Amino acid sequence: MNDLTFALRQLRKSPGFTFVAVLTLALGIGANTAIFSIVNAVLLRPLPYPDADRIMVLNESSGPGQDYSVALPDYFDWRNENTVFEHLAATHKESRNLSGIPGRDPERVSCASVTRNFFNIIGLPPELGRTFSQDEDKVGAPPVAVISDRVWRRVFNADPGVLGRSITLHDQNYTVTGVMPPQMTSPQDTDAWLSMMRRSNNPAWMDRSHHPMIYVWGKLKPGVTVDQARTEMKGIAARLEKTYPDTNGGETAVVTPLLDNLVGKYRTNLGLLFGAVGLVLLIACANLANLFAARGAARAREFAIHAAVGATRGQIIKKLLFESFLIALLGGALGFLFAVWVRSSLIALSPGDVSRFQQISFDLPVLGFTFLIASLTSVLFGLWPAWQASHADVQLALKTGSAGSGDPPSAKRARDWLVISEIALTLTLLVAASLVLKSFSKMQALQLGYEPRNLFSARVELPWKTYSSREKIGTFAKALLDKVTALPGVQSAGIGSNSPLMGGWQTGFWRDGAAQPTPAQMPSSDLEVVTGDYFSTFKTPLLRGRTFNDRDTKDSPRVVIVDQAMAEQYFPGEDPIGKRLFVDAGNDEEGNVPSEIVGVVARMRYHAVDEMAPLPLIYCSMAQAQRTSLCLFVRSSMSAASLSKSIRDVVASIDPNQPVFDARPMLDRVQETWGTHRLLSFLFSIFAGLALVLATIGLYGLLAYTTLKRVREIGIRLALGARPAQIRALVLSHGLQLLLIGSAIGLVAAFALSRALQNVLFEVKGIDPKIYFGVGALLSAATFFASWIPARRASRVNPVVAFRAE
Amino acid sequence: MNNGSDPLIRLSSVTKVFLTDEVETHALSGIHLDIRPGEYMSIAGPSGCGKTTLLSILGLLDTPSDGSYSLKGHEVANLSFADRARIRNREIGFIFQSFNLIGDLTVFENVELPLTYRGMAASERKSFVTEALDRVGMAHRAKHLPSQLSGGQQQRVAVARALAGRPAILLADEPTGNLDSRNGEAVMQLLKELHENGATICMVTHDERFAQHADRTVHLFDGRVVEDRMAA
Ligand SMILES: Nc1ncnc2c1ncn2[C@@H]1O[C@H](COP(=O)(O)OP(=O)(O)O)[C@@H](O)[C@H]1O
Ligand SMILES: [Mg+2]
């Protein structure tokens, strides 16, 4: 009889055992497969471009956490001086309205202006037509566009005749020259690529002190390492710093591999999740080891007979490992299905800003991973019980009846330690989950400085050609605000330019009276341009002075409102009202203009908690600062759907060419910034819960098995006059002992893990006694729960067994 | 010999019926039995005649299906499980065929066990245990584990454990069954000495020679007392 048939027969003989073992493993392996499928999709799977590991993203920086985009003149110098990149391209993301397609409403598409060599960096040929020529990528060239496969299918129904057609982007006509294949989405979900150098004479771009959201992409020459590139780019930046100390002082160049740039910030979080889910599998393995050992002990006579007829120890181990392997394979297969089943929930939970999370799939690497850990676990939980069983006493085969006096003490100890380690691991996971949950709740309770509930937001991107002046924009904005405010159920409305949690502009400033600092030394602030009842719509209190009004116009003296942080940091012990700041409001060819502070408002949180170091904030009036990207904020308790529809109708009635996009409640945007934390909290809680259930089952299994083994001893104790409560105490104290040792070890591990978690936690520091107390209470309850049934069963043993069961 | 003193134990019309797989086994039928203080009684009979069942009922390990059992004048047949445990602990000492020492506990701890269950203070327990071990001549092995002792020695420890709590009666189920004749003889000698010092003993045995140590022999057959004979 071969081992496979033997193993199969054994498993079929005890379906209950097989079921519990397979289910336990399926949970453990399934959870691991699910997390690995995320890790694989987000961190491991290569980008869909040839030699993608050679693609780098470059930015400028004045230190850790102070990254910004690249000044175009710096890019030109980098391109000319470097020897490490095959190609170095500049990119600029922008959002435009696509209109003029017969039968289609105007819609917003994500565009990127790129230098023509950007396509060489990506390395994918267009699926239709061609990319830009040299002549099309220079000042004065005719406007051309390369479109994405997605737009080609959605807008043009995959019509090959699209080549040569004219499309309107922000009121400017572009000729389509090519269609890129579907995998080409860089940078960041782009739907149309436009030539960048056509606009390189833009004075704001040619200013070396300006960092106008241009990011540089490069492809390393073959054989050049990232470190070599970093060293060279640092050297070039240092030379530029010397040549242009005013604009480039303290600036360096940062080189990041594209994959890191996209998903680098998730590495720690996913690593933690992977670690946590690994612990769950270890707990499952400990359970199975005990389960198999108990079964091995019950089958001692069978192995003794095998040994008596000449089986070697190795042969018995092999037979048993084969059974473990079979169970692990079944568990792995079920676990894989289980992971496939939770895929859509995982995607729904994932942070929305990284498309790679959406690409979770169960490909060969994931299947391979499942098979690998299934094989690994089969040895992990199967080897010790098999080794134990192979030591069965050959004498057993010859004796009749006698079950032996019990397991050897070493086996009992090993069983205890397996459960102790389960308790320790569970405690560690419970503490970690509590910390993450607490951090998440802190994040949710965070004072934003505004009330995001009943606040709706929607964006409009005005084409700068048509809306070329502050007056034109002002007219549009006023009409929009008037009509929206007049909608039934709307309390108030305001408009902002970059607005909370939408990423924004920073600007340099200095106090009137102080000497103008060099650009390198100039303090930075966030800059927001607002109009309408912006502050009252956000419910952000005005602390001093006034808000903007109709008398603040293009031609009136410049005014600004600052936030409390600015007031405290730059006007300590002073009243900032009436003081003046030199502020660059972002108007073309204007620079820093002295502006009087007319109001101070409470601090609003502009950036997500983990995004960047908080800056003070300056507000300009939209009448005095020209902006074409508008975000409308509406305070109303109406439903999102009806607000969205009303706002679209209002915008269409003012200018039918302007699409409304990104219309959703402000709370959505706030919750989006919790994405990673939500994922961590949710999964950590599930893993900790799973660990608790497995450990409880493990403890129960051990105590139930031990009670069974001790029936005779318990009978003797009862015969000697032990009362049922005293027998229950015997079992309960065994459980309690395991709990205490396991908790002591788990505490040490939990301290260590808390420290490792510190970096991902928000406002949760050090050791929280409440968490440890709560976890202790939970574990004690689980221990009691697991011990009670075996304890009760033990106390009901019939003492007559003292005479019988020979 | 009936000296007129009150019986320590009185069984009247005790029956025990086991129900297994819808088969009724009448293990005991209409047993009347008095045991007086200081008596040394042996129970004999063929295998399956109900000896162990009778001993289990006498030891309050099991309850009769019918009939009454009074111990020291109190009816104990229908007490709760916990109450019976309390009485077992104080009044009954068991000696088993297979010694039934607990392998994880030392000799001292094994003997101490019934006293622990009684809630006796540690110092008092120590003196009780030492005295019991002295009486069976095993005091020098107090720290050993049962597995380190011979069968005869283990049975001596088991006797000490039965004695330690100063019970009203010692119940022994074939105490020599797992011993060779020399060790068996020694244990019987020990029981005889205990009896001479006043202990009440009720012992099941197959062995006619050992039965003769007792003052009185009860013969069971098919769950009934067929002979109740005093020694000469
Ligand atoms: N728990 C039980 N369930 C069913 N039958 C039993 C049980 N205990 C004893 N018996 C039956 O009762 C009868 C008497 O058994 P026992 O008292 O052990 O006899 P002895 O000790 O004299 O050999 C036997 O027929 C036995 O099979
Ligand atoms: Mg018997």
PDB file of N, CA and C in Angstrom, chain A residues 304-383:
ATOM      1  N   ALA A 304       2.953   1.084  17.037  1.00  0.00           N
ATOM      2  CA  ALA A 304       3.724   0.028  17.686  1.00  0.00           C
ATOM      3  C   ALA A 304       3.659  -1.240  16.829  1.00  0.00           C
ATOM      4  N   ILE A 305       2.485  -1.478  16.250  1.00  0.00           N
ATOM      5  CA  ILE A 305       2.359  -2.667  15.409  1.00  0.00           C
ATOM      6  C   ILE A 305       3.212  -2.519  14.145  1.00  0.00           C
ATOM      7  N   HIS A 306       3.163  -1.300  13.540  1.00  0.00           N
ATOM      8  CA  HIS A 306       4.031  -1.043  12.387  1.00  0.00           C
ATOM      9  C   HIS A 306       5.481  -1.324  12.752  1.00  0.00           C
ATOM     10  N   ALA A 307       5.891  -0.806  13.925  1.00  0.00           N
ATOM     11  CA  ALA A 307       7.279  -0.981  14.345  1.00  0.00           C
ATOM     12  C   ALA A 307       7.576  -2.450  14.576  1.00  0.00           C
ATOM     13  N   ALA A 308       6.603  -3.143  15.181  1.00  0.00           N
ATOM     14  CA  ALA A 308       6.817  -4.556  15.491  1.00  0.00           C
ATOM     15  C   ALA A 308       7.014  -5.378  14.220  1.00  0.00           C
ATOM     16  N   VAL A 309       6.345  -4.983  13.134  1.00  0.00           N
ATOM     17  CA  VAL A 309       6.520  -5.749  11.901  1.00  0.00           C
ATOM     18  C   VAL A 309       7.662  -5.178  11.055  1.00  0.00           C
ATOM     19  N   GLY A 310       8.468  -4.282  11.667  1.00  0.00           N
ATOM     20  CA  GLY A 310       9.716  -3.927  11.020  1.00  0.00           C
ATOM     21  C   GLY A 310       9.797  -2.550  10.390  1.00  0.00           C
ATOM     22  N   ALA A 311       8.792  -1.674  10.633  1.00  0.00           N
ATOM     23  CA  ALA A 311       8.914  -0.326  10.074  1.00  0.00           C
ATOM     24  C   ALA A 311       9.991   0.438  10.831  1.00  0.00           C
ATOM     25  N   THR A 312      10.830   1.156  10.092  1.00  0.00           N
ATOM     26  CA  THR A 312      11.829   1.962  10.792  1.00  0.00           C
ATOM     27  C   THR A 312      11.156   3.253  11.240  1.00  0.00           C
ATOM     28  N   ARG A 313      11.867   3.958  12.140  1.00  0.00           N
ATOM     29  CA  ARG A 313      11.339   5.215  12.644  1.00  0.00           C
ATOM     30  C   ARG A 313      11.101   6.184  11.478  1.00  0.00           C
ATOM     31  N   GLY A 314      12.070   6.241  10.557  1.00  0.00           N
ATOM     32  CA  GLY A 314      11.963   7.136   9.389  1.00  0.00           C
ATOM     33  C   GLY A 314      10.723   6.832   8.572  1.00  0.00           C
ATOM     34  N   GLN A 315      10.416   5.540   8.429  1.00  0.00           N
ATOM     35  CA  GLN A 315       9.250   5.171   7.617  1.00  0.00           C
ATOM     36  C   GLN A 315       7.953   5.625   8.278  1.00  0.00           C
ATOM     37  N   ILE A 316       7.911   5.513   9.609  1.00  0.00           N
ATOM     38  CA  ILE A 316       6.704   5.959  10.313  1.00  0.00           C
ATOM     39  C   ILE A 316       6.560   7.470  10.207  1.00  0.00           C
ATOM     40  N   ILE A 317       7.689   8.198  10.380  1.00  0.00           N
ATOM     41  CA  ILE A 317       7.651   9.663  10.256  1.00  0.00           C
ATOM     42  C   ILE A 317       7.168  10.049   8.872  1.00  0.00           C
ATOM     43  N   LYS A 318       7.669   9.353   7.865  1.00  0.00           N
ATOM     44  CA  LYS A 318       7.307   9.674   6.493  1.00  0.00           C
ATOM     45  C   LYS A 318       5.795   9.494   6.278  1.00  0.00           C
ATOM     46  N   LYS A 319       5.290   8.378   6.777  1.00  0.00           N
ATOM     47  CA  LYS A 319       3.848   8.110   6.642  1.00  0.00           C
ATOM     48  C   LYS A 319       3.036   9.256   7.237  1.00  0.00           C
ATOM     49  N   LEU A 320       3.450   9.679   8.443  1.00  0.00           N
ATOM     50  CA  LEU A 320       2.679  10.708   9.132  1.00  0.00           C
ATOM     51  C   LEU A 320       2.830  12.069   8.485  1.00  0.00           C
ATOM     52  N   LEU A 321       4.060  12.368   8.026  1.00  0.00           N
ATOM     53  CA  LEU A 321       4.264  13.650   7.352  1.00  0.00           C
ATOM     54  C   LEU A 321       3.425  13.722   6.083  1.00  0.00           C
ATOM     55  N   PHE A 322       3.248  12.579   5.487  1.00  0.00           N
ATOM     56  CA  PHE A 322       2.433  12.537   4.279  1.00  0.00           C
ATOM     57  C   PHE A 322       0.995  12.934   4.608  1.00  0.00           C
ATOM     58  N   GLU A 323       0.519  12.446   5.748  1.00  0.00           N
ATOM     59  CA  GLU A 323      -0.833  12.840   6.175  1.00  0.00           C
ATOM     60  C   GLU A 323      -0.902  14.343   6.435  1.00  0.00           C
ATOM     61  N   SER A 324       0.132  14.878   7.125  1.00  0.00           N
ATOM     62  CA  SER A 324       0.161  16.326   7.399  1.00  0.00           C
ATOM     63  C   SER A 324       0.149  17.095   6.087  1.00  0.00           C
ATOM     64  N   PHE A 325       0.960  16.630   5.149  1.00  0.00           N
ATOM     65  CA  PHE A 325       1.091  17.316   3.881  1.00  0.00           C
ATOM     66  C   PHE A 325      -0.253  17.351   3.145  1.00  0.00           C
ATOM     67  N   LEU A 326      -0.941  16.226   3.209  1.00  0.00           N
ATOM     68  CA  LEU A 326      -2.235  16.141   2.539  1.00  0.00           C
ATOM     69  C   LEU A 326      -3.223  17.135   3.158  1.00  0.00           C
ATOM     70  N   ILE A 327      -3.220  17.166   4.490  1.00  0.00           N
ATOM     71  CA  ILE A 327      -4.087  18.118   5.202  1.00  0.00           C
ATOM     72  C   ILE A 327      -3.715  19.548   4.822  1.00  0.00           C
ATOM     73  N   ALA A 328      -2.407  19.817   4.785  1.00  0.00           N
ATOM     74  CA  ALA A 328      -1.941  21.174   4.463  1.00  0.00           C
ATOM     75  C   ALA A 328      -2.360  21.550   3.042  1.00  0.00           C
ATOM     76  N   LEU A 329      -2.280  20.588   2.125  1.00  0.00           N
ATOM     77  CA  LEU A 329      -2.675  20.878   0.749  1.00  0.00           C
ATOM     78  C   LEU A 329      -4.160  21.201   0.665  1.00  0.00           C
ATOM     79  N   LEU A 330      -4.960  20.386   1.364  1.00  0.00           N
ATOM     80  CA  LEU A 330      -6.403  20.646   1.385  1.00  0.00           C
ATOM     81  C   LEU A 330      -6.683  22.010   1.998  1.00  0.00           C
ATOM     82  N   GLY A 331      -6.005  22.284   3.141  1.00  0.00           N
ATOM     83  CA  GLY A 331      -6.165  23.575   3.813  1.00  0.00           C
ATOM     84  C   GLY A 331      -5.730  24.707   2.904  1.00  0.00           C
ATOM     85  N   GLY A 332      -4.616  24.504   2.207  1.00  0.00           N
ATOM     86  CA  GLY A 332      -4.102  25.524   1.297  1.00  0.00           C
ATOM     87  C   GLY A 332      -5.086  25.800   0.177  1.00  0.00           C
ATOM     88  N   ALA A 333      -5.639  24.737  -0.396  1.00  0.00           N
ATOM     89  CA  ALA A 333      -6.578  24.904  -1.506  1.00  0.00           C
ATOM     90  C   ALA A 333      -7.810  25.663  -1.032  1.00  0.00           C
ATOM     91  N   LEU A 334      -8.320  25.266   0.146  1.00  0.00           N
ATOM     92  CA  LEU A 334      -9.497  25.943   0.684  1.00  0.00           C
ATOM     93  C   LEU A 334      -9.157  27.393   1.039  1.00  0.00           C
ATOM     94  N   GLY A 335      -7.960  27.588   1.609  1.00  0.00           N
ATOM     95  CA  GLY A 335      -7.505  28.928   1.966  1.00  0.00           C
ATOM     96  C   GLY A 335      -7.395  29.821   0.740  1.00  0.00           C
ATOM     97  N   PHE A 336      -6.909  29.246  -0.350  1.00  0.00           N
ATOM     98  CA  PHE A 336      -6.773  30.004  -1.595  1.00  0.00           C
ATOM     99  C   PHE A 336      -8.149  30.483  -2.059  1.00  0.00           C
ATOM    100  N   LEU A 337      -9.108  29.567  -2.042  1.00  0.00           N
ATOM    101  CA  LEU A 337     -10.477  29.925  -2.435  1.00  0.00           C
ATOM    102  C   LEU A 337     -11.026  31.023  -1.523  1.00  0.00           C
ATOM    103  N   PHE A 338     -10.714  30.864  -0.248  1.00  0.00           N
ATOM    104  CA  PHE A 338     -11.159  31.831   0.749  1.00  0.00           C
ATOM    105  C   PHE A 338     -10.576  33.222   0.441  1.00  0.00           C
ATOM    106  N   ALA A 339      -9.292  33.249   0.072  1.00  0.00           N
ATOM    107  CA  ALA A 339      -8.647  34.527  -0.271  1.00  0.00           C
ATOM    108  C   ALA A 339      -9.278  35.131  -1.528  1.00  0.00           C
ATOM    109  N   VAL A 340      -9.563  34.275  -2.499  1.00  0.00           N
ATOM    110  CA  VAL A 340     -10.207  34.762  -3.729  1.00  0.00           C
ATOM    111  C   VAL A 340     -11.562  35.371  -3.386  1.00  0.00           C
ATOM    112  N   TRP A 341     -12.220  34.720  -2.421  1.00  0.00           N
ATOM    113  CA  TRP A 341     -13.554  35.135  -2.028  1.00  0.00           C
ATOM    114  C   TRP A 341     -13.556  36.513  -1.361  1.00  0.00           C
ATOM    115  N   VAL A 342     -12.497  36.837  -0.596  1.00  0.00           N
ATOM    116  CA  VAL A 342     -12.482  38.130   0.106  1.00  0.00           C
ATOM    117  C   VAL A 342     -11.825  39.228  -0.730  1.00  0.00           C
ATOM    118  N   ARG A 343     -11.421  38.911  -1.949  1.00  0.00           N
ATOM    119  CA  ARG A 343     -10.679  39.867  -2.783  1.00  0.00           C
ATOM    120  C   ARG A 343     -11.397  41.218  -2.902  1.00  0.00           C
ATOM    121  N   SER A 344     -12.689  41.170  -3.240  1.00  0.00           N
ATOM    122  CA  SER A 344     -13.369  42.434  -3.497  1.00  0.00           C
ATOM    123  C   SER A 344     -13.489  43.261  -2.211  1.00  0.00           C
ATOM    124  N   SER A 345     -13.627  42.584  -1.058  1.00  0.00           N
ATOM    125  CA  SER A 345     -13.677  43.334   0.206  1.00  0.00           C
ATOM    126  C   SER A 345     -12.329  44.000   0.454  1.00  0.00           C
ATOM    127  N   LEU A 346     -11.251  43.276   0.148  1.00  0.00           N
ATOM    128  CA  LEU A 346      -9.918  43.847   0.349  1.00  0.00           C
ATOM    129  C   LEU A 346      -9.735  45.085  -0.516  1.00  0.00           C
ATOM    130  N   ILE A 347     -10.177  44.974  -1.749  1.00  0.00           N
ATOM    131  CA  ILE A 347     -10.031  46.110  -2.661  1.00  0.00           C
ATOM    132  C   ILE A 347     -10.851  47.295  -2.150  1.00  0.00           C
ATOM    133  N   ALA A 348     -12.052  46.998  -1.662  1.00  0.00           N
ATOM    134  CA  ALA A 348     -12.911  48.073  -1.163  1.00  0.00           C
ATOM    135  C   ALA A 348     -12.271  48.772   0.030  1.00  0.00           C
ATOM    136  N   LEU A 349     -11.512  47.994   0.813  1.00  0.00           N
ATOM    137  CA  LEU A 349     -10.893  48.551   2.019  1.00  0.00           C
ATOM    138  C   LEU A 349      -9.619  49.320   1.728  1.00  0.00           C
ATOM    139  N   SER A 350      -9.046  49.107   0.560  1.00  0.00           N
ATOM    140  CA  SER A 350      -7.718  49.630   0.284  1.00  0.00           C
ATOM    141  C   SER A 350      -7.754  51.137   0.120  1.00  0.00           C
ATOM    142  N   PRO A 351      -6.613  51.768   0.414  1.00  0.00           N
ATOM    143  CA  PRO A 351      -6.539  53.200   0.162  1.00  0.00           C
ATOM    144  C   PRO A 351      -6.790  53.465  -1.312  1.00  0.00           C
ATOM    145  N   GLY A 352      -7.614  54.453  -1.634  1.00  0.00           N
ATOM    146  CA  GLY A 352      -8.075  54.636  -3.006  1.00  0.00           C
ATOM    147  C   GLY A 352      -7.063  55.254  -3.940  1.00  0.00           C
ATOM    148  N   ASP A 353      -5.972  55.823  -3.368  1.00  0.00           N
ATOM    149  CA  ASP A 353      -5.128  56.631  -4.232  1.00  0.00           C
ATOM    150  C   ASP A 353      -4.092  55.832  -5.025  1.00  0.00           C
ATOM    151  N   VAL A 354      -3.994  54.546  -4.768  1.00  0.00           N
ATOM    152  CA  VAL A 354      -2.997  53.762  -5.502  1.00  0.00           C
ATOM    153  C   VAL A 354      -3.699  52.691  -6.328  1.00  0.00           C
ATOM    154  N   SER A 355      -3.580  52.820  -7.651  1.00  0.00           N
ATOM    155  CA  SER A 355      -4.344  51.905  -8.494  1.00  0.00           C
ATOM    156  C   SER A 355      -3.838  50.473  -8.374  1.00  0.00           C
ATOM    157  N   ARG A 356      -2.597  50.305  -7.927  1.00  0.00           N
ATOM    158  CA  ARG A 356      -2.096  48.935  -7.837  1.00  0.00           C
ATOM    159  C   ARG A 356      -2.879  48.109  -6.818  1.00  0.00           C
ATOM    160  N   PHE A 357      -3.485  48.766  -5.826  1.00  0.00           N
ATOM    161  CA  PHE A 357      -4.326  48.032  -4.882  1.00  0.00           C
ATOM    162  C   PHE A 357      -5.516  47.400  -5.603  1.00  0.00           C
ATOM    163  N   GLN A 358      -5.970  48.114  -6.639  1.00  0.00           N
ATOM    164  CA  GLN A 358      -7.138  47.616  -7.367  1.00  0.00           C
ATOM    165  C   GLN A 358      -6.789  46.394  -8.221  1.00  0.00           C
ATOM    166  N   GLN A 359      -5.483  46.198  -8.420  1.00  0.00           N
ATOM    167  CA  GLN A 359      -5.078  45.118  -9.332  1.00  0.00           C
ATOM    168  C   GLN A 359      -4.752  43.823  -8.601  1.00  0.00           C
ATOM    169  N   ILE A 360      -5.286  43.676  -7.393  1.00  0.00           N
ATOM    170  CA  ILE A 360      -5.088  42.427  -6.673  1.00  0.00           C
ATOM    171  C   ILE A 360      -5.650  41.286  -7.509  1.00  0.00           C
ATOM    172  N   SER A 361      -4.808  40.301  -7.787  1.00  0.00           N
ATOM    173  CA  SER A 361      -5.316  39.166  -8.541  1.00  0.00           C
ATOM    174  C   SER A 361      -4.567  37.920  -8.087  1.00  0.00           C
ATOM    175  N   PHE A 362      -5.119  36.782  -8.447  1.00  0.00           N
ATOM    176  CA  PHE A 362      -4.560  35.528  -7.956  1.00  0.00           C
ATOM    177  C   PHE A 362      -3.839  34.836  -9.096  1.00  0.00           C
ATOM    178  N   ASP A 363      -2.628  35.312  -9.337  1.00  0.00           N
ATOM    179  CA  ASP A 363      -1.842  34.790 -10.437  1.00  0.00           C
ATOM    180  C   ASP A 363      -0.889  33.708  -9.938  1.00  0.00           C
ATOM    181  N   LEU A 364      -0.004  33.302 -10.812  1.00  0.00           N
ATOM    182  CA  LEU A 364       0.910  32.212 -10.487  1.00  0.00           C
ATOM    183  C   LEU A 364       1.754  32.475  -9.227  1.00  0.00           C
ATOM    184  N   PRO A 365       2.328  33.684  -9.081  1.00  0.00           N
ATOM    185  CA  PRO A 365       3.110  33.911  -7.857  1.00  0.00           C
ATOM    186  C   PRO A 365       2.293  33.711  -6.586  1.00  0.00           C
ATOM    187  N   VAL A 366       1.026  34.122  -6.600  1.00  0.00           N
ATOM    188  CA  VAL A 366       0.200  33.961  -5.397  1.00  0.00           C
ATOM    189  C   VAL A 366      -0.081  32.481  -5.158  1.00  0.00           C
ATOM    190  N   LEU A 367      -0.393  31.766  -6.232  1.00  0.00           N
ATOM    191  CA  LEU A 367      -0.647  30.330  -6.110  1.00  0.00           C
ATOM    192  C   LEU A 367       0.607  29.632  -5.586  1.00  0.00           C
ATOM    193  N   GLY A 368       1.754  30.049  -6.127  1.00  0.00           N
ATOM    194  CA  GLY A 368       3.029  29.481  -5.687  1.00  0.00           C
ATOM    195  C   GLY A 368       3.256  29.750  -4.214  1.00  0.00           C
ATOM    196  N   PHE A 369       2.938  30.960  -3.789  1.00  0.00           N
ATOM    197  CA  PHE A 369       3.102  31.322  -2.381  1.00  0.00           C
ATOM    198  C   PHE A 369       2.241  30.418  -1.503  1.00  0.00           C
ATOM    199  N   THR A 370       0.985  30.240  -1.914  1.00  0.00           N
ATOM    200  CA  THR A 370       0.072  29.399  -1.130  1.00  0.00           C
ATOM    201  C   THR A 370       0.633  27.984  -1.005  1.00  0.00           C
ATOM    202  N   PHE A 371       1.095  27.452  -2.132  1.00  0.00           N
ATOM    203  CA  PHE A 371       1.638  26.100  -2.110  1.00  0.00           C
ATOM    204  C   PHE A 371       2.853  26.036  -1.190  1.00  0.00           C
ATOM    205  N   LEU A 372       3.694  27.072  -1.286  1.00  0.00           N
ATOM    206  CA  LEU A 372       4.915  27.097  -0.481  1.00  0.00           C
ATOM    207  C   LEU A 372       4.590  27.120   1.007  1.00  0.00           C
ATOM    208  N   ILE A 373       3.692  28.010   1.431  1.00  0.00           N
ATOM    209  CA  ILE A 373       3.437  28.056   2.877  1.00  0.00           C
ATOM    210  C   ILE A 373       2.658  26.816   3.329  1.00  0.00           C
ATOM    211  N   ALA A 374       1.834  26.261   2.442  1.00  0.00           N
ATOM    212  CA  ALA A 374       1.149  25.022   2.830  1.00  0.00           C
ATOM    213  C   ALA A 374       2.187  23.928   3.086  1.00  0.00           C
ATOM    214  N   SER A 375       3.163  23.807   2.203  1.00  0.00           N
ATOM    215  CA  SER A 375       4.190  22.785   2.379  1.00  0.00           C
ATOM    216  C   SER A 375       4.988  23.053   3.646  1.00  0.00           C
ATOM    217  N   LEU A 376       5.307  24.336   3.839  1.00  0.00           N
ATOM    218  CA  LEU A 376       6.111  24.709   4.998  1.00  0.00           C
ATOM    219  C   LEU A 376       5.372  24.411   6.294  1.00  0.00           C
ATOM    220  N   THR A 377       4.081  24.760   6.320  1.00  0.00           N
ATOM    221  CA  THR A 377       3.331  24.533   7.558  1.00  0.00           C
ATOM    222  C   THR A 377       3.197  23.038   7.830  1.00  0.00           C
ATOM    223  N   SER A 378       3.096  22.236   6.752  1.00  0.00           N
ATOM    224  CA  SER A 378       2.901  20.798   6.992  1.00  0.00           C
ATOM    225  C   SER A 378       4.091  20.236   7.760  1.00  0.00           C
ATOM    226  N   VAL A 379       5.280  20.767   7.492  1.00  0.00           N
ATOM    227  CA  VAL A 379       6.459  20.322   8.248  1.00  0.00           C
ATOM    228  C   VAL A 379       6.431  20.942   9.642  1.00  0.00           C
ATOM    229  N   LEU A 380       6.042  22.231   9.671  1.00  0.00           N
ATOM    230  CA  LEU A 380       6.045  22.971  10.933  1.00  0.00           C
ATOM    231  C   LEU A 380       5.138  22.300  11.977  1.00  0.00           C
ATOM    232  N   PHE A 381       3.951  21.913  11.551  1.00  0.00           N
ATOM    233  CA  PHE A 381       3.054  21.313  12.553  1.00  0.00           C
ATOM    234  C   PHE A 381       3.124  19.792  12.560  1.00  0.00           C
ATOM    235  N   GLY A 382       3.687  19.198  11.492  1.00  0.00           N
ATOM    236  CA  GLY A 382       3.638  17.744  11.385  1.00  0.00           C
ATOM    237  C   GLY A 382       4.848  17.019  11.922  1.00  0.00           C
ATOM    238  N   LEU A 383       5.991  17.710  11.945  1.00  0.00           N
ATOM    239  CA  LEU A 383       7.229  16.988  12.255  1.00  0.00           C
ATOM    240  C   LEU A 383       7.271  16.510  13.704  1.00  0.00           C
TER     241      LEU A 383
END
